[in-house]
Structures are given as structure tokens and as C-alpha cells.
Amino acid sequence: MATERTLSIIKPDATRRNLTGKINAKFEDAGLRIIAQKRIQLTKAQAGEFYKVHAERPFFDELTTFMASEPVVVQVLEGESAIAKNREVMGATNPAEADAGTIRAEFAESVGENSVHGSDAPETAKEEISFFFSGLELVG
């Protein structure tokens, strides 16, 4: 197994309910290190640029509006197989299908307001991390 980095976003539904610490504890308990982190307020245009891969999907407008509705916490997680580990800790996108103990099973409000985002592949992780962070901000 290789040490990897992945992007994590704590979404507006979770920051609104002050769940950042509880969510971060789940990442850390799973062996992931937070090597960069900041709280930001995305504009709808920035959210659209970040999620441009979904631009043709019917939920795109709802997604970008939601992601710009409240602050988010963007962070870089590092660890052995960090991408897969993060996705395991997050749980299924639909909280009704997420395993007990996962972030989405415990904190998500709906399929759309599911508390967290995580990169799905090494190439995506690299692109997503560079969207929010400069190399100087990665201090692992």
C-alpha cells in the first residue's frame, strides 16, 4: 500500500451544524492525517468550476447552489491508501445505504446534503487538491 493524499470537503450541512471536529475525529481515528485545512465560502461560480464534471447532470444547479450556501472546510488527508480509506469512512452517498458508524450514516441529512466530499481516484485527488491548495500549504 502506498501513502496517498486526497481532498476532503466538509459540506455546508455539516459546517452549519458545527460537526467539523466530529468528522475530523473519524478521519483521524481511521489513521488519516489532516495535512492542510481551511474554512472558506465558495461562490456559486467557484462551486460550478469545481464540480464542472457534473455540469450536464440534472442536479448540477442544486449542487452548486448548496455548496455556495454556507462555509465549507476543505482539507487534504494523507495516509496509506488514503483515497479508499476516506471513501470507506465517508460511507455511501445515500445515507440510508451507508454502513453504521460512517460519516454519512451518522451526519448526512439527505443524498444531496450528505456532509462530505472525497476524491475518487489519484488523478482526481491531485486535480481537486490543487484547486484549493498551493504546494506551500501542504505541510504533511
PDB file of C-alpha atoms in Angstrom:
ATOM      1  CA  MET A   1       0.000   0.000   0.000  1.00  0.00           C
ATOM      2  CA  ALA A   2       1.172   3.481  -0.828  1.00  0.00           C
ATOM      3  CA  THR A   3       0.852   6.703   1.086  1.00  0.00           C
ATOM      4  CA  GLU A   4      -1.615   8.905  -0.767  1.00  0.00           C
ATOM      5  CA  ARG A   5      -3.242  12.289  -0.462  1.00  0.00           C
ATOM      6  CA  THR A   6      -6.897  13.003  -1.070  1.00  0.00           C
ATOM      7  CA  LEU A   7      -9.171  16.010  -0.919  1.00  0.00           C
ATOM      8  CA  SER A   8     -11.944  16.108   1.643  1.00  0.00           C
ATOM      9  CA  ILE A   9     -14.675  18.716   1.867  1.00  0.00           C
ATOM     10  CA  ILE A  10     -16.883  19.094   4.899  1.00  0.00           C
ATOM     11  CA  LYS A  11     -20.026  20.400   3.248  1.00  0.00           C
ATOM     12  CA  PRO A  12     -22.409  23.219   4.280  1.00  0.00           C
ATOM     13  CA  ASP A  13     -24.929  20.960   6.023  1.00  0.00           C
ATOM     14  CA  ALA A  14     -22.179  19.753   8.369  1.00  0.00           C
ATOM     15  CA  THR A  15     -20.459  23.105   8.972  1.00  0.00           C
ATOM     16  CA  ARG A  16     -23.851  24.683   9.711  1.00  0.00           C
ATOM     17  CA  ARG A  17     -24.361  22.079  12.465  1.00  0.00           C
ATOM     18  CA  ASN A  18     -20.813  22.520  13.834  1.00  0.00           C
ATOM     19  CA  LEU A  19     -19.747  18.939  13.012  1.00  0.00           C
ATOM     20  CA  THR A  20     -16.234  19.684  11.747  1.00  0.00           C
ATOM     21  CA  GLY A  21     -14.494  18.321  14.852  1.00  0.00           C
ATOM     22  CA  LYS A  22     -16.590  15.148  14.984  1.00  0.00           C
ATOM     23  CA  ILE A  23     -15.980  14.463  11.291  1.00  0.00           C
ATOM     24  CA  ASN A  24     -12.258  15.144  11.581  1.00  0.00           C
ATOM     25  CA  ALA A  25     -12.066  12.757  14.543  1.00  0.00           C
ATOM     26  CA  LYS A  26     -13.448   9.985  12.309  1.00  0.00           C
ATOM     27  CA  PHE A  27     -10.741  10.630   9.711  1.00  0.00           C
ATOM     28  CA  GLU A  28      -8.009  10.681  12.332  1.00  0.00           C
ATOM     29  CA  ASP A  29      -9.364   7.589  14.106  1.00  0.00           C
ATOM     30  CA  ALA A  30      -9.126   5.787  10.750  1.00  0.00           C
ATOM     31  CA  GLY A  31      -5.426   6.645  10.502  1.00  0.00           C
ATOM     32  CA  LEU A  32      -5.672   9.614   8.134  1.00  0.00           C
ATOM     33  CA  ARG A  33      -3.683  12.779   8.860  1.00  0.00           C
ATOM     34  CA  ILE A  34      -5.030  16.236   8.070  1.00  0.00           C
ATOM     35  CA  ILE A  35      -2.070  17.954   6.404  1.00  0.00           C
ATOM     36  CA  ALA A  36      -3.883  21.073   5.155  1.00  0.00           C
ATOM     37  CA  GLN A  37      -7.188  22.629   6.119  1.00  0.00           C
ATOM     38  CA  LYS A  38      -9.137  25.865   5.695  1.00  0.00           C
ATOM     39  CA  ARG A  39     -12.677  27.130   6.075  1.00  0.00           C
ATOM     40  CA  ILE A  40     -13.885  29.027   3.007  1.00  0.00           C
ATOM     41  CA  GLN A  41     -17.072  30.352   1.447  1.00  0.00           C
ATOM     42  CA  LEU A  42     -17.409  29.242  -2.166  1.00  0.00           C
ATOM     43  CA  THR A  43     -19.230  31.360  -4.696  1.00  0.00           C
ATOM     44  CA  LYS A  44     -21.671  29.582  -6.961  1.00  0.00           C
ATOM     45  CA  ALA A  45     -19.219  30.117  -9.847  1.00  0.00           C
ATOM     46  CA  GLN A  46     -16.364  28.521  -7.861  1.00  0.00           C
ATOM     47  CA  ALA A  47     -18.576  25.580  -6.929  1.00  0.00           C
ATOM     48  CA  GLY A  48     -19.523  25.256 -10.594  1.00  0.00           C
ATOM     49  CA  GLU A  49     -15.890  25.207 -11.645  1.00  0.00           C
ATOM     50  CA  PHE A  50     -15.016  22.596  -9.029  1.00  0.00           C
ATOM     51  CA  TYR A  51     -17.968  20.344  -9.949  1.00  0.00           C
ATOM     52  CA  LYS A  52     -17.783  21.008 -13.716  1.00  0.00           C
ATOM     53  CA  VAL A  53     -17.607  17.254 -14.379  1.00  0.00           C
ATOM     54  CA  HIS A  54     -21.295  17.177 -13.338  1.00  0.00           C
ATOM     55  CA  ALA A  55     -22.340  20.214 -15.410  1.00  0.00           C
ATOM     56  CA  GLU A  56     -24.687  18.224 -17.661  1.00  0.00           C
ATOM     57  CA  ARG A  57     -26.362  16.337 -14.834  1.00  0.00           C
ATOM     58  CA  PRO A  58     -29.815  17.400 -13.624  1.00  0.00           C
ATOM     59  CA  PHE A  59     -28.608  18.020 -10.055  1.00  0.00           C
ATOM     60  CA  PHE A  60     -25.782  20.423 -11.025  1.00  0.00           C
ATOM     61  CA  ASP A  61     -27.616  23.670 -10.224  1.00  0.00           C
ATOM     62  CA  GLU A  62     -28.880  22.320  -6.910  1.00  0.00           C
ATOM     63  CA  LEU A  63     -25.375  21.058  -6.027  1.00  0.00           C
ATOM     64  CA  THR A  64     -23.600  24.327  -6.796  1.00  0.00           C
ATOM     65  CA  THR A  65     -26.263  26.386  -5.007  1.00  0.00           C
ATOM     66  CA  PHE A  66     -25.925  24.144  -1.944  1.00  0.00           C
ATOM     67  CA  MET A  67     -22.116  24.233  -1.939  1.00  0.00           C
ATOM     68  CA  ALA A  68     -22.208  28.061  -2.006  1.00  0.00           C
ATOM     69  CA  SER A  69     -24.918  28.319   0.663  1.00  0.00           C
ATOM     70  CA  GLU A  70     -22.682  28.169   3.758  1.00  0.00           C
ATOM     71  CA  PRO A  71     -18.960  27.862   4.514  1.00  0.00           C
ATOM     72  CA  VAL A  72     -17.172  24.594   3.781  1.00  0.00           C
ATOM     73  CA  VAL A  73     -13.983  23.116   5.208  1.00  0.00           C
ATOM     74  CA  VAL A  74     -11.565  21.949   2.543  1.00  0.00           C
ATOM     75  CA  GLN A  75      -8.727  19.732   3.631  1.00  0.00           C
ATOM     76  CA  VAL A  76      -6.080  17.333   2.446  1.00  0.00           C
ATOM     77  CA  LEU A  77      -5.925  13.921   4.088  1.00  0.00           C
ATOM     78  CA  GLU A  78      -2.817  11.758   3.914  1.00  0.00           C
ATOM     79  CA  GLY A  79      -2.234   8.119   4.750  1.00  0.00           C
ATOM     80  CA  GLU A  80      -1.950   4.576   3.455  1.00  0.00           C
ATOM     81  CA  SER A  81      -4.498   4.167   0.643  1.00  0.00           C
ATOM     82  CA  ALA A  82      -5.987   7.499   1.713  1.00  0.00           C
ATOM     83  CA  ILE A  83      -8.471   7.691  -1.168  1.00  0.00           C
ATOM     84  CA  ALA A  84     -10.088   4.332  -0.426  1.00  0.00           C
ATOM     85  CA  LYS A  85      -9.882   4.855   3.334  1.00  0.00           C
ATOM     86  CA  ASN A  86     -11.565   8.254   3.083  1.00  0.00           C
ATOM     87  CA  ARG A  87     -14.354   6.832   0.947  1.00  0.00           C
ATOM     88  CA  GLU A  88     -14.829   3.997   3.447  1.00  0.00           C
ATOM     89  CA  VAL A  89     -15.040   6.455   6.370  1.00  0.00           C
ATOM     90  CA  MET A  90     -17.484   8.684   4.442  1.00  0.00           C
ATOM     91  CA  GLY A  91     -19.884   5.850   3.605  1.00  0.00           C
ATOM     92  CA  ALA A  92     -22.305   5.517   0.715  1.00  0.00           C
ATOM     93  CA  THR A  93     -23.614   8.724  -0.903  1.00  0.00           C
ATOM     94  CA  ASN A  94     -27.138   7.778   0.129  1.00  0.00           C
ATOM     95  CA  PRO A  95     -27.087   7.896   3.936  1.00  0.00           C
ATOM     96  CA  ALA A  96     -29.815   5.224   4.059  1.00  0.00           C
ATOM     97  CA  GLU A  97     -27.340   2.835   2.405  1.00  0.00           C
ATOM     98  CA  ALA A  98     -24.257   3.927   4.385  1.00  0.00           C
ATOM     99  CA  ASP A  99     -22.730   1.486   6.860  1.00  0.00           C
ATOM    100  CA  ALA A 100     -23.253   2.207  10.543  1.00  0.00           C
ATOM    101  CA  GLY A 101     -20.513   4.359  12.004  1.00  0.00           C
ATOM    102  CA  THR A 102     -19.693   6.138   8.740  1.00  0.00           C
ATOM    103  CA  ILE A 103     -19.897   9.913   8.449  1.00  0.00           C
ATOM    104  CA  ARG A 104     -22.893   9.834   6.138  1.00  0.00           C
ATOM    105  CA  ALA A 105     -24.788   7.289   8.234  1.00  0.00           C
ATOM    106  CA  GLU A 106     -24.334   9.464  11.304  1.00  0.00           C
ATOM    107  CA  PHE A 107     -24.479  13.012   9.959  1.00  0.00           C
ATOM    108  CA  ALA A 108     -25.924  13.277   6.426  1.00  0.00           C
ATOM    109  CA  GLU A 109     -29.323  14.886   6.104  1.00  0.00           C
ATOM    110  CA  SER A 110     -30.101  13.530   2.622  1.00  0.00           C
ATOM    111  CA  VAL A 111     -28.495  12.219  -0.565  1.00  0.00           C
ATOM    112  CA  GLY A 112     -27.783  15.796  -1.637  1.00  0.00           C
ATOM    113  CA  GLU A 113     -26.821  17.144   1.788  1.00  0.00           C
ATOM    114  CA  ASN A 114     -24.508  14.284   2.682  1.00  0.00           C
ATOM    115  CA  SER A 115     -21.956  16.173   4.825  1.00  0.00           C
ATOM    116  CA  VAL A 116     -18.721  15.286   2.980  1.00  0.00           C
ATOM    117  CA  HIS A 117     -16.998  15.037  -0.381  1.00  0.00           C
ATOM    118  CA  GLY A 118     -13.922  12.965  -1.168  1.00  0.00           C
ATOM    119  CA  SER A 119     -11.799  12.398  -4.240  1.00  0.00           C
ATOM    120  CA  ASP A 120     -12.491   9.154  -6.116  1.00  0.00           C
ATOM    121  CA  ALA A 121      -9.118   8.432  -7.774  1.00  0.00           C
ATOM    122  CA  PRO A 122      -5.458   9.524  -7.641  1.00  0.00           C
ATOM    123  CA  GLU A 123      -5.796  11.771 -10.709  1.00  0.00           C
ATOM    124  CA  THR A 124      -8.943  13.386  -9.343  1.00  0.00           C
ATOM    125  CA  ALA A 125      -7.317  13.868  -5.936  1.00  0.00           C
ATOM    126  CA  LYS A 126      -4.353  15.685  -7.481  1.00  0.00           C
ATOM    127  CA  GLU A 127      -6.620  17.972  -9.505  1.00  0.00           C
ATOM    128  CA  GLU A 128      -9.001  18.650  -6.614  1.00  0.00           C
ATOM    129  CA  ILE A 129      -6.201  19.352  -4.122  1.00  0.00           C
ATOM    130  CA  SER A 130      -4.601  21.855  -6.482  1.00  0.00           C
ATOM    131  CA  PHE A 131      -7.984  23.594  -6.940  1.00  0.00           C
ATOM    132  CA  PHE A 132      -7.923  24.654  -3.273  1.00  0.00           C
ATOM    133  CA  PHE A 133      -4.293  24.466  -2.089  1.00  0.00           C
ATOM    134  CA  SER A 134      -0.854  25.602  -3.222  1.00  0.00           C
ATOM    135  CA  GLY A 135       2.093  23.314  -2.624  1.00  0.00           C
ATOM    136  CA  LEU A 136       3.262  25.578   0.214  1.00  0.00           C
ATOM    137  CA  GLU A 137       0.058  24.825   2.133  1.00  0.00           C
ATOM    138  CA  LEU A 138       0.612  21.049   2.178  1.00  0.00           C
ATOM    139  CA  VAL A 139       2.594  20.541   5.359  1.00  0.00           C
ATOM    140  CA  GLY A 140       2.488  16.784   5.978  1.00  0.00           C
TER     141      GLY A 140
END
